[in-house]
Short mmCIF file of C-alpha atoms in Angstrom, two decimals:
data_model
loop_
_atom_site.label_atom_id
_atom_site.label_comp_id
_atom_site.label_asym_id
_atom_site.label_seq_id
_atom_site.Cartn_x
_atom_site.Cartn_y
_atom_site.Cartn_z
CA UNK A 781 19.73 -44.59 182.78
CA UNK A 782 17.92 -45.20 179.98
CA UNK A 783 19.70 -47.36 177.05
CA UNK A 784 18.54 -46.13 174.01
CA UNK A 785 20.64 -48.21 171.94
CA UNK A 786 19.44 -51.26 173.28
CA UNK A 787 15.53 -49.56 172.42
CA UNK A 788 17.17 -48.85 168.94
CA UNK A 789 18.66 -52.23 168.13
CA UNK A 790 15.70 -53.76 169.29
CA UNK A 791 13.69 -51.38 166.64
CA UNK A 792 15.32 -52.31 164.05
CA UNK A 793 15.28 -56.38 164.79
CA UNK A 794 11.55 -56.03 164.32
CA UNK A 795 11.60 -53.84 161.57
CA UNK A 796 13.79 -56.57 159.45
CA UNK A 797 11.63 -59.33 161.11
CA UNK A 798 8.63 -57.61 160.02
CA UNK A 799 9.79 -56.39 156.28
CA UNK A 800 12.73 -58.21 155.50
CA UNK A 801 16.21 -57.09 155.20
CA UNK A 802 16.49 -53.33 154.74
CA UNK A 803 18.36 -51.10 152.58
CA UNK A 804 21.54 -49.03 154.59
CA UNK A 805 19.97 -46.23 153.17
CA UNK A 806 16.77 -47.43 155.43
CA UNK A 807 19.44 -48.74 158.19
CA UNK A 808 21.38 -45.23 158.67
CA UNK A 809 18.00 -43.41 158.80
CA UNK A 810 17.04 -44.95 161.39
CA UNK A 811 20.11 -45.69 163.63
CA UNK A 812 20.59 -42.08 163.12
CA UNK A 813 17.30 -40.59 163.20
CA UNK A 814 14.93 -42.68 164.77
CA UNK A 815 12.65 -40.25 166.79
CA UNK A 816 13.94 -40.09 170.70
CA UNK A 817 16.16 -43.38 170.25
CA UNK A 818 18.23 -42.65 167.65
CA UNK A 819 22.00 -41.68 167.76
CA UNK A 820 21.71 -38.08 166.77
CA UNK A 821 18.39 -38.11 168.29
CA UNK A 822 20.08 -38.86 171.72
CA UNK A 823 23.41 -37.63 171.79
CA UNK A 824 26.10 -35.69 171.54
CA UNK A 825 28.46 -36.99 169.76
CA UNK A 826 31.49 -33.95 169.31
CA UNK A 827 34.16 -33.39 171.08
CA UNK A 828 36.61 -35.81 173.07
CA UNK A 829 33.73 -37.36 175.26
CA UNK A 830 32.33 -38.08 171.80
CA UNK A 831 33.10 -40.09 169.03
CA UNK A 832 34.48 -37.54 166.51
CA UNK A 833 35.72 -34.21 166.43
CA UNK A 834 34.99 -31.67 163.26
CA UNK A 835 37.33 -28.40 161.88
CA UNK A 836 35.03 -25.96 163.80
CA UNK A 837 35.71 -28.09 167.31
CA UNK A 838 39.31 -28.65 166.23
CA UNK A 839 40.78 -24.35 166.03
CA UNK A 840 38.90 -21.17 165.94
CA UNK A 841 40.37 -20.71 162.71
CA UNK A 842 38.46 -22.67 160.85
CA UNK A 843 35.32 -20.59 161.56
CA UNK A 844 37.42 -17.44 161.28
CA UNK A 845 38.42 -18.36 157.48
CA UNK A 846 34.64 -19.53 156.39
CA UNK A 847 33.40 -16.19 158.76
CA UNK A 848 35.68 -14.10 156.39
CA UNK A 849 34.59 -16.08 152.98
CA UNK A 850 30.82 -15.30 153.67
CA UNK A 851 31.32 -11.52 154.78
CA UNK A 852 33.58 -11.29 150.88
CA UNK A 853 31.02 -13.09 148.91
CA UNK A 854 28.32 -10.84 150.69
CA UNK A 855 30.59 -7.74 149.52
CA UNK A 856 31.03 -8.73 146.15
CA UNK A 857 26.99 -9.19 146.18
CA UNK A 858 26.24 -5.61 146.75
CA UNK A 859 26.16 -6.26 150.56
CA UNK A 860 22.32 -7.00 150.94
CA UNK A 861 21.16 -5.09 154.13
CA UNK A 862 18.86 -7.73 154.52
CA UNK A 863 19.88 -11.91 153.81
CA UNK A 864 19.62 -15.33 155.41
CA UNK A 865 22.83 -16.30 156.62
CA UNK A 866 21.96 -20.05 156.78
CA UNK A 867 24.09 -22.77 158.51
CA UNK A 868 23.18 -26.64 157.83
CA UNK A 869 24.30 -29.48 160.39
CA UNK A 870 25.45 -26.58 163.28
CA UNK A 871 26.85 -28.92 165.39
CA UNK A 872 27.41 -27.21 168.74
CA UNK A 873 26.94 -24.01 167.36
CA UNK A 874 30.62 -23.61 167.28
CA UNK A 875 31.00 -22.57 163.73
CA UNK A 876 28.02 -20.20 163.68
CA UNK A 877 29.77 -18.73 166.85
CA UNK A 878 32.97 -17.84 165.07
CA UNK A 879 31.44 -16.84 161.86
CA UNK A 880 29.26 -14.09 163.83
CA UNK A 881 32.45 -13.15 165.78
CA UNK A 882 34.72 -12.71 162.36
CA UNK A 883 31.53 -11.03 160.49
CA UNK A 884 30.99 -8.34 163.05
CA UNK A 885 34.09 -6.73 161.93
CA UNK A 886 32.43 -6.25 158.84
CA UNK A 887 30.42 -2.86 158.72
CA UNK A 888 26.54 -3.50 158.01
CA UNK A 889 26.91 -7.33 158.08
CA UNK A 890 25.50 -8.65 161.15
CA UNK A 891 23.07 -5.66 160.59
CA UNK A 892 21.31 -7.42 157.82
CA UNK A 893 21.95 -11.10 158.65
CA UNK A 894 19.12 -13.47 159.89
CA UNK A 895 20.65 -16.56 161.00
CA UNK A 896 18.97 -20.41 160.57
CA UNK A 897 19.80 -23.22 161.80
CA UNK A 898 19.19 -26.59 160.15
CA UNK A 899 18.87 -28.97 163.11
CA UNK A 900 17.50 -32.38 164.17
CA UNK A 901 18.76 -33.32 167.04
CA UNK A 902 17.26 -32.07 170.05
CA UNK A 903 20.47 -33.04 171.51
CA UNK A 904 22.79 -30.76 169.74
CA UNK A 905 20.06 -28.11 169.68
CA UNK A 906 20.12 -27.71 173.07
CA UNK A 907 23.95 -26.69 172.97
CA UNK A 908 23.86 -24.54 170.12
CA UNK A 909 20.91 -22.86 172.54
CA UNK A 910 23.92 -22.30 174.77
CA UNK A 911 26.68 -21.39 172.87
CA UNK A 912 24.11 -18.71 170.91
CA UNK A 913 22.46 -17.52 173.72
CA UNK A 914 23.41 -13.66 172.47
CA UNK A 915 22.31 -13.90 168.88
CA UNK A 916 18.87 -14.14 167.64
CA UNK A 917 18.27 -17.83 165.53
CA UNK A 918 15.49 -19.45 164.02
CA UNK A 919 15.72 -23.13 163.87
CA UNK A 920 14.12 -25.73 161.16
CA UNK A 921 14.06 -29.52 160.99
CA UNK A 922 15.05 -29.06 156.93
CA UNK A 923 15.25 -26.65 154.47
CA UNK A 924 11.52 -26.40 153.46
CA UNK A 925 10.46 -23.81 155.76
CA UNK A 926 13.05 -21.62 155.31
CA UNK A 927 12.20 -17.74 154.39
CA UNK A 928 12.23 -17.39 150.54
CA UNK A 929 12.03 -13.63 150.49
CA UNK A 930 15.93 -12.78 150.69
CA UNK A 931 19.21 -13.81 149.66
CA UNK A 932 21.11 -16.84 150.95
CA UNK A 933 25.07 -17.31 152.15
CA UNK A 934 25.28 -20.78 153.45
CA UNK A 935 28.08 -23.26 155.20
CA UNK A 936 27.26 -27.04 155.49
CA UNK A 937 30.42 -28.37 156.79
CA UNK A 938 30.57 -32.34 157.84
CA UNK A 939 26.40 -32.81 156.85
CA UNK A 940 26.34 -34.07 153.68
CA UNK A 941 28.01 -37.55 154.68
CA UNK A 942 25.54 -38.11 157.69
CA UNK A 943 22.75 -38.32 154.96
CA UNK A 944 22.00 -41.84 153.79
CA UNK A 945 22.71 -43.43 150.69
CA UNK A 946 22.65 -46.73 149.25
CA UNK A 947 25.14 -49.45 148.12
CA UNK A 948 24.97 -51.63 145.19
CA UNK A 949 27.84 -54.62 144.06
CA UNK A 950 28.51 -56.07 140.37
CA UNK A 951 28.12 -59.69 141.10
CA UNK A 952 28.09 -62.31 137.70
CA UNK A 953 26.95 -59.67 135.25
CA UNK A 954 24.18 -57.96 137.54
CA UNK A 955 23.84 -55.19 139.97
CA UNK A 956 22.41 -56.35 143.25
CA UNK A 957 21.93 -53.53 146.11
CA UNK A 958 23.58 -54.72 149.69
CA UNK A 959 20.97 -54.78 152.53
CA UNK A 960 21.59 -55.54 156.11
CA UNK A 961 19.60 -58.78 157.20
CA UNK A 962 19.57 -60.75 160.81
CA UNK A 963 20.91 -63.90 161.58
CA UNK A 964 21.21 -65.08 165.29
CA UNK A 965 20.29 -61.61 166.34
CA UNK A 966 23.15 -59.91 164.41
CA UNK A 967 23.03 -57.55 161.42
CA UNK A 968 25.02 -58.76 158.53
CA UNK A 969 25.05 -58.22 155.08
CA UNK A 970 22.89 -59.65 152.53
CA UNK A 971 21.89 -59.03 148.60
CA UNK A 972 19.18 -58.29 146.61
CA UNK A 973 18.84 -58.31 142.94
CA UNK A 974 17.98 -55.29 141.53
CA UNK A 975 16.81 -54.16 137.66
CA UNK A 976 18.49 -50.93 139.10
CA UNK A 977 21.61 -49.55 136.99
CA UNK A 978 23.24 -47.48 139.68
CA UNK A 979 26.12 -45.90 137.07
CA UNK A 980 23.86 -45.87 134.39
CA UNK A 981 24.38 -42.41 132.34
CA UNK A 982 27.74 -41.97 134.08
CA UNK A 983 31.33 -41.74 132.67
CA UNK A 984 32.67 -44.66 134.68
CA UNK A 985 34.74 -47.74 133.12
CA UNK A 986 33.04 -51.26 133.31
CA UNK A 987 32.64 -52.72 136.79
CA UNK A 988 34.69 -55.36 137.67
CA UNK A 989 32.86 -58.25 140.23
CA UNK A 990 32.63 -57.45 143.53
CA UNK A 991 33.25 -53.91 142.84
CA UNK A 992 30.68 -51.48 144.91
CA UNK A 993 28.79 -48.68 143.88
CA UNK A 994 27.31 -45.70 146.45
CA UNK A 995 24.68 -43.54 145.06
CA UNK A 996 22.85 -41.07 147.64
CA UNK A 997 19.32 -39.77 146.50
CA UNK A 998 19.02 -37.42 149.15
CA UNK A 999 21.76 -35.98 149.52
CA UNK A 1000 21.69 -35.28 145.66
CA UNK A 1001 18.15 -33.79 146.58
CA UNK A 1002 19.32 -31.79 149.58
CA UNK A 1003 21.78 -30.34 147.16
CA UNK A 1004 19.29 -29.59 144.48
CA UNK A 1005 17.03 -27.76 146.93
CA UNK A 1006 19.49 -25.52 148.36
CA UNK A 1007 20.46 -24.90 144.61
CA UNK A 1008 17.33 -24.24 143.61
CA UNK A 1009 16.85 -21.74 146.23
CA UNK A 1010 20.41 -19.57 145.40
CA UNK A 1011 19.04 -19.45 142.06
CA UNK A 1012 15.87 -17.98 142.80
CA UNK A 1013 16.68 -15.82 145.95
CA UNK A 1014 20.40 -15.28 144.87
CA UNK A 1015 23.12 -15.96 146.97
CA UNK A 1016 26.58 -18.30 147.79
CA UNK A 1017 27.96 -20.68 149.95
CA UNK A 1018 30.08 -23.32 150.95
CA UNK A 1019 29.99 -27.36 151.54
CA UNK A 1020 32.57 -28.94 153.12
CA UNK A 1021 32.78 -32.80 153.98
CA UNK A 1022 35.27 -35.74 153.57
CA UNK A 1023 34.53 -37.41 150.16
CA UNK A 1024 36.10 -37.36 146.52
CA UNK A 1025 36.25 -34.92 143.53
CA UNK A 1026 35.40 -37.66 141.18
CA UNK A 1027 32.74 -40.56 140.89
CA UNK A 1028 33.98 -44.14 141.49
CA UNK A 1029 33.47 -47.50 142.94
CA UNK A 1030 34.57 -48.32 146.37
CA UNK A 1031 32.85 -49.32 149.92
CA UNK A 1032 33.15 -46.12 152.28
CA UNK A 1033 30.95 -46.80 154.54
CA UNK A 1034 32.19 -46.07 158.53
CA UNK A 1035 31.45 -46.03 161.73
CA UNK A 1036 32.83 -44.07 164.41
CA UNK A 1037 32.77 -44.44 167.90
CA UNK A 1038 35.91 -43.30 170.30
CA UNK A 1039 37.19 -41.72 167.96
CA UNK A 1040 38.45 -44.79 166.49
CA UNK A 1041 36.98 -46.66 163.29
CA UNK A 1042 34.02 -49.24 164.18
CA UNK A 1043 32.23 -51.78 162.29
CA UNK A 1044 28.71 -50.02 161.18
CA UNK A 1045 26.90 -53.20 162.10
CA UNK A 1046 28.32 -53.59 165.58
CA UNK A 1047 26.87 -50.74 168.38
CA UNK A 1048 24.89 -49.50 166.38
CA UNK A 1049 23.43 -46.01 168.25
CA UNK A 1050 26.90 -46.15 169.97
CA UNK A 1051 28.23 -45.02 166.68
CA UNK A 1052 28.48 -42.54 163.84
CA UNK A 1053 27.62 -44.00 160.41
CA UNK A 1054 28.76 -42.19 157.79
CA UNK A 1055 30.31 -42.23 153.79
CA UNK A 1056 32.28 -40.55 151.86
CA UNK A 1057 30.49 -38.05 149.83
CA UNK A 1058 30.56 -37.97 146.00
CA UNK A 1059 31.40 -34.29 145.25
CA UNK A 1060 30.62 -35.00 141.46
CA UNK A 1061 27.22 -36.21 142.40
CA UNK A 1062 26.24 -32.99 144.64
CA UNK A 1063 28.14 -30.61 141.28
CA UNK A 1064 25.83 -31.96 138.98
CA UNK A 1065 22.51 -31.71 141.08
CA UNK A 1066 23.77 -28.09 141.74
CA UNK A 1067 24.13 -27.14 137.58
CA UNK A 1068 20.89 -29.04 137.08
CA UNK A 1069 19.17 -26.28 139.02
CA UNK A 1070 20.85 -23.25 137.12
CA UNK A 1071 23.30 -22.62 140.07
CA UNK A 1072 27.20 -21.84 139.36
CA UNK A 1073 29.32 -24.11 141.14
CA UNK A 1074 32.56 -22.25 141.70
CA UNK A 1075 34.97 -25.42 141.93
CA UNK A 1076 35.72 -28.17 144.27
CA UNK A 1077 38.95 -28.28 146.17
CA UNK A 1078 41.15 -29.48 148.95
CA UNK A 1079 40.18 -28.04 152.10
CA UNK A 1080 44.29 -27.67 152.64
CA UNK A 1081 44.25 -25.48 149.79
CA UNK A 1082 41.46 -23.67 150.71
CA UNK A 1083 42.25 -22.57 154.01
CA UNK A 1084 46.14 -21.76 152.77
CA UNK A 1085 44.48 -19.38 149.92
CA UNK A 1086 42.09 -17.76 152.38
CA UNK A 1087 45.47 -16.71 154.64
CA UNK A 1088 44.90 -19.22 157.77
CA UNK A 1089 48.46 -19.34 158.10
CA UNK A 1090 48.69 -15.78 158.71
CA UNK A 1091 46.02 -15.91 161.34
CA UNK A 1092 47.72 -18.23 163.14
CA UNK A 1093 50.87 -16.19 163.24
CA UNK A 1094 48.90 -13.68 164.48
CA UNK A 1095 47.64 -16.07 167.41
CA UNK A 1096 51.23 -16.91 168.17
CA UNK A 1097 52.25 -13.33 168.81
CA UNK A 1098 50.29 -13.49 172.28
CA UNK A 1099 50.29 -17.26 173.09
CA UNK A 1100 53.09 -19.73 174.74
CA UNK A 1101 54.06 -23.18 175.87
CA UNK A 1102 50.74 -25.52 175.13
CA UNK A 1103 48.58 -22.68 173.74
CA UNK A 1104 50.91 -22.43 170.98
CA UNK A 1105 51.97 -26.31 170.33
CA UNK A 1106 48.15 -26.39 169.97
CA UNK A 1107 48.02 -23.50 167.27
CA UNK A 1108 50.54 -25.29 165.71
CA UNK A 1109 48.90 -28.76 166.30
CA UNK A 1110 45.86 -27.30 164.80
CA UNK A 1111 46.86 -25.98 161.44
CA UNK A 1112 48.87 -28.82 160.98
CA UNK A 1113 45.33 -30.82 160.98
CA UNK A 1114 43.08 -28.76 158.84
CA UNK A 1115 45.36 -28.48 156.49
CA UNK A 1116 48.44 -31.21 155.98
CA UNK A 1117 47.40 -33.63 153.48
CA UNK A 1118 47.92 -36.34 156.05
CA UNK A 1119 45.36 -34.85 158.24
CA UNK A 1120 42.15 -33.26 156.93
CA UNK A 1121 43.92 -30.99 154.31
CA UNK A 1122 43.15 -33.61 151.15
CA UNK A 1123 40.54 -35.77 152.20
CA UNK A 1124 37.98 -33.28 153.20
CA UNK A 1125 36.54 -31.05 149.97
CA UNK A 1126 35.39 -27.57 149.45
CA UNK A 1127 33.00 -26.95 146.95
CA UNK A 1128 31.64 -23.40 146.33
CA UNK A 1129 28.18 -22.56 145.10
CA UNK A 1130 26.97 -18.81 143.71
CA UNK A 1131 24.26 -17.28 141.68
CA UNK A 1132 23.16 -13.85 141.40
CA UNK A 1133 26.44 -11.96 140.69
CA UNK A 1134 29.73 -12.49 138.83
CA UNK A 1135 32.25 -12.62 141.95
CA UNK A 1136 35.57 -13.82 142.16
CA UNK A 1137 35.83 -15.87 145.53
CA UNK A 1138 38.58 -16.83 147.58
CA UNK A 1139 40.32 -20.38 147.39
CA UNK A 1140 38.85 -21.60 143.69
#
């Protein structure tokens, strides 16, 4: 068997030898990304074999809530007979698969809907292949080939934080940004000055020392292009990832790997690396583009407003013994604020018509 983290590790070792310690930005990229080696590139990492599990994996409901979202939005749009109904980060296909099954429902939806995929795994492709078999998809490595001749309704849940970002730390007066160096053949962390004011134009109180700044580029980009695009083709949609309403300092960056929280420097293509994402951050790139951003709220609340509760009553009317603990066990998780229901975000985005959506 072929052990691609070892290949990966060893990558990166001569990619610090060769140009000196490396940004995480430059770090997750590649431990992530690196073509055939790296972790998304060569696994799959859902599911309990995996090393986390997202809403869409977790209850049917999740995908039944966001399904019912799009198909009202699309309503309250004049119902388009012809859009892209766009997913970002598909994971297994999961989500996608329970949107379609809630939207058929809906007269003249899947009529008009072309569905793409925004994919780079070859991994994960492969199974949303599989679990899509029925529908017809078109697939794209990023947004820039995507059709610019219709409307877009859009669901990026748990991709935002797998995009990479930098850190910075307020040492003696200065900013320096954190890189990841080698010593003994380990990754640790280093510093490098930097005339770079990461908070500079923001609302934030003086840093303290030692306090750390994150500031992601492309995920602020990402954002910006698929705002762009609702503004010009017209359109909603939804992100949804684990991250904060308001910009601040703080270290957030994690690995995952079992399941369990892992050091980011230690297995590295064993594990998911990953931050929280600033939801201020990805607002303002949205409004910089002309797009409406409809609020930003608890994914708890969200789900509550759209009726999940409901649908899982429904679910209990036919189910028994473990079928309906898990229900239970799953609605309990997507939306207690111990669970998922505070620390993962919804943030709506629109342009094109004045609607009034669900769960802002």
């Amino acid at each position: 068997m072929i052990d691609y983290s070892k290949q990966l590790q060893d990558s990166l070792h001569l990619k610090i030898a060769e140009e000196g310690p490396i940004g995480i930005d430059v770090f997750m990229a590649h431990a992530l990304g690196a073509l055939e080696i790296g972790y998304y590139m060569s696994h799959d990492p859902l599911g309990k074999n995996g090393d986390f599990t997202t809403a869409p994996e977790i209850s049917q409901m999740f995908g039944e809530m966001i399904g019912a979202w799009l198909a009202d939005v699309w309503s309250q749009h004049g119902s388009p007979s012809d859009f892209i109904l766009l997913e970002l980060g598909p994971g297994r296909g999961t989500l996608m698969a329970d949107i379609v099954r809630t939207c058929t429902k809906v007269p003249g939806f899947m009529d008009g809907a072309q569905i793409h995929l925004t994919e780079m795994s070859p991994v994960l492709k492969e199974k949303q292949q599989e679990t899509l078999a029925a529908l017809k998809v078109c697939w794209h490595d990023d947004l820039s080939d995507l059709p610019d001749n219709a409307p877009i309704f859009f669901v990026a849940n748990e991709f935002f934080d797998a995009l990479p970002f930098k850190q910075f730390i307020y040492k003696g007066g200065k900013w320096a940004e954190r890189v990841i160096d080698i010593r003994d053949g380990e990754f640790l962390y280093a510093e490098q000055m930097t005339m770079v004011n990461p908070v500079d134009g923001m609302n934030l109180p003086s840093p303290e020392e030692g306090k750390v700044f994150e500031l992601s580029r492309p995920r602020q980009d990402c954002m910006a292009d698929l705002a762009r695009r609702i503004k010009i083709q017209t359109g909603a949609g939804l992100v949804i990832d684990y991250g904060h309403v308001k910009s601040g300092y703080g270290d957030t960056f994690q690995a995952l790997r079992g399941h369990e929280f892992s050091d980011p420097l230690k297995n590295v293509g064993q594990s998911d690396l990953t931050s929280h994402v600033d939801f201020c951050a990805l607002k303002g790139a949205a409004r910089e583009q002309g797009a409406d951003v409809l609020g930003v709220t608890r994914q708890g609340d969200f789900l509550l407003a759209l009726g999940i509760q409901l649908r899982a009553h429904q679910l209990l009317q036919t189910a028994s013994g473990h079928i309906a603990k898990d229900i239970q066990k799953s609605l309990h998780r997507l939306v207690h604020s111990d669970e998922m229901g505070s620390l993962f975000k919804v943030m709506g985005l629109n342009y094109g018509a004045s609607i009034k959506p669900a769960g802002f």
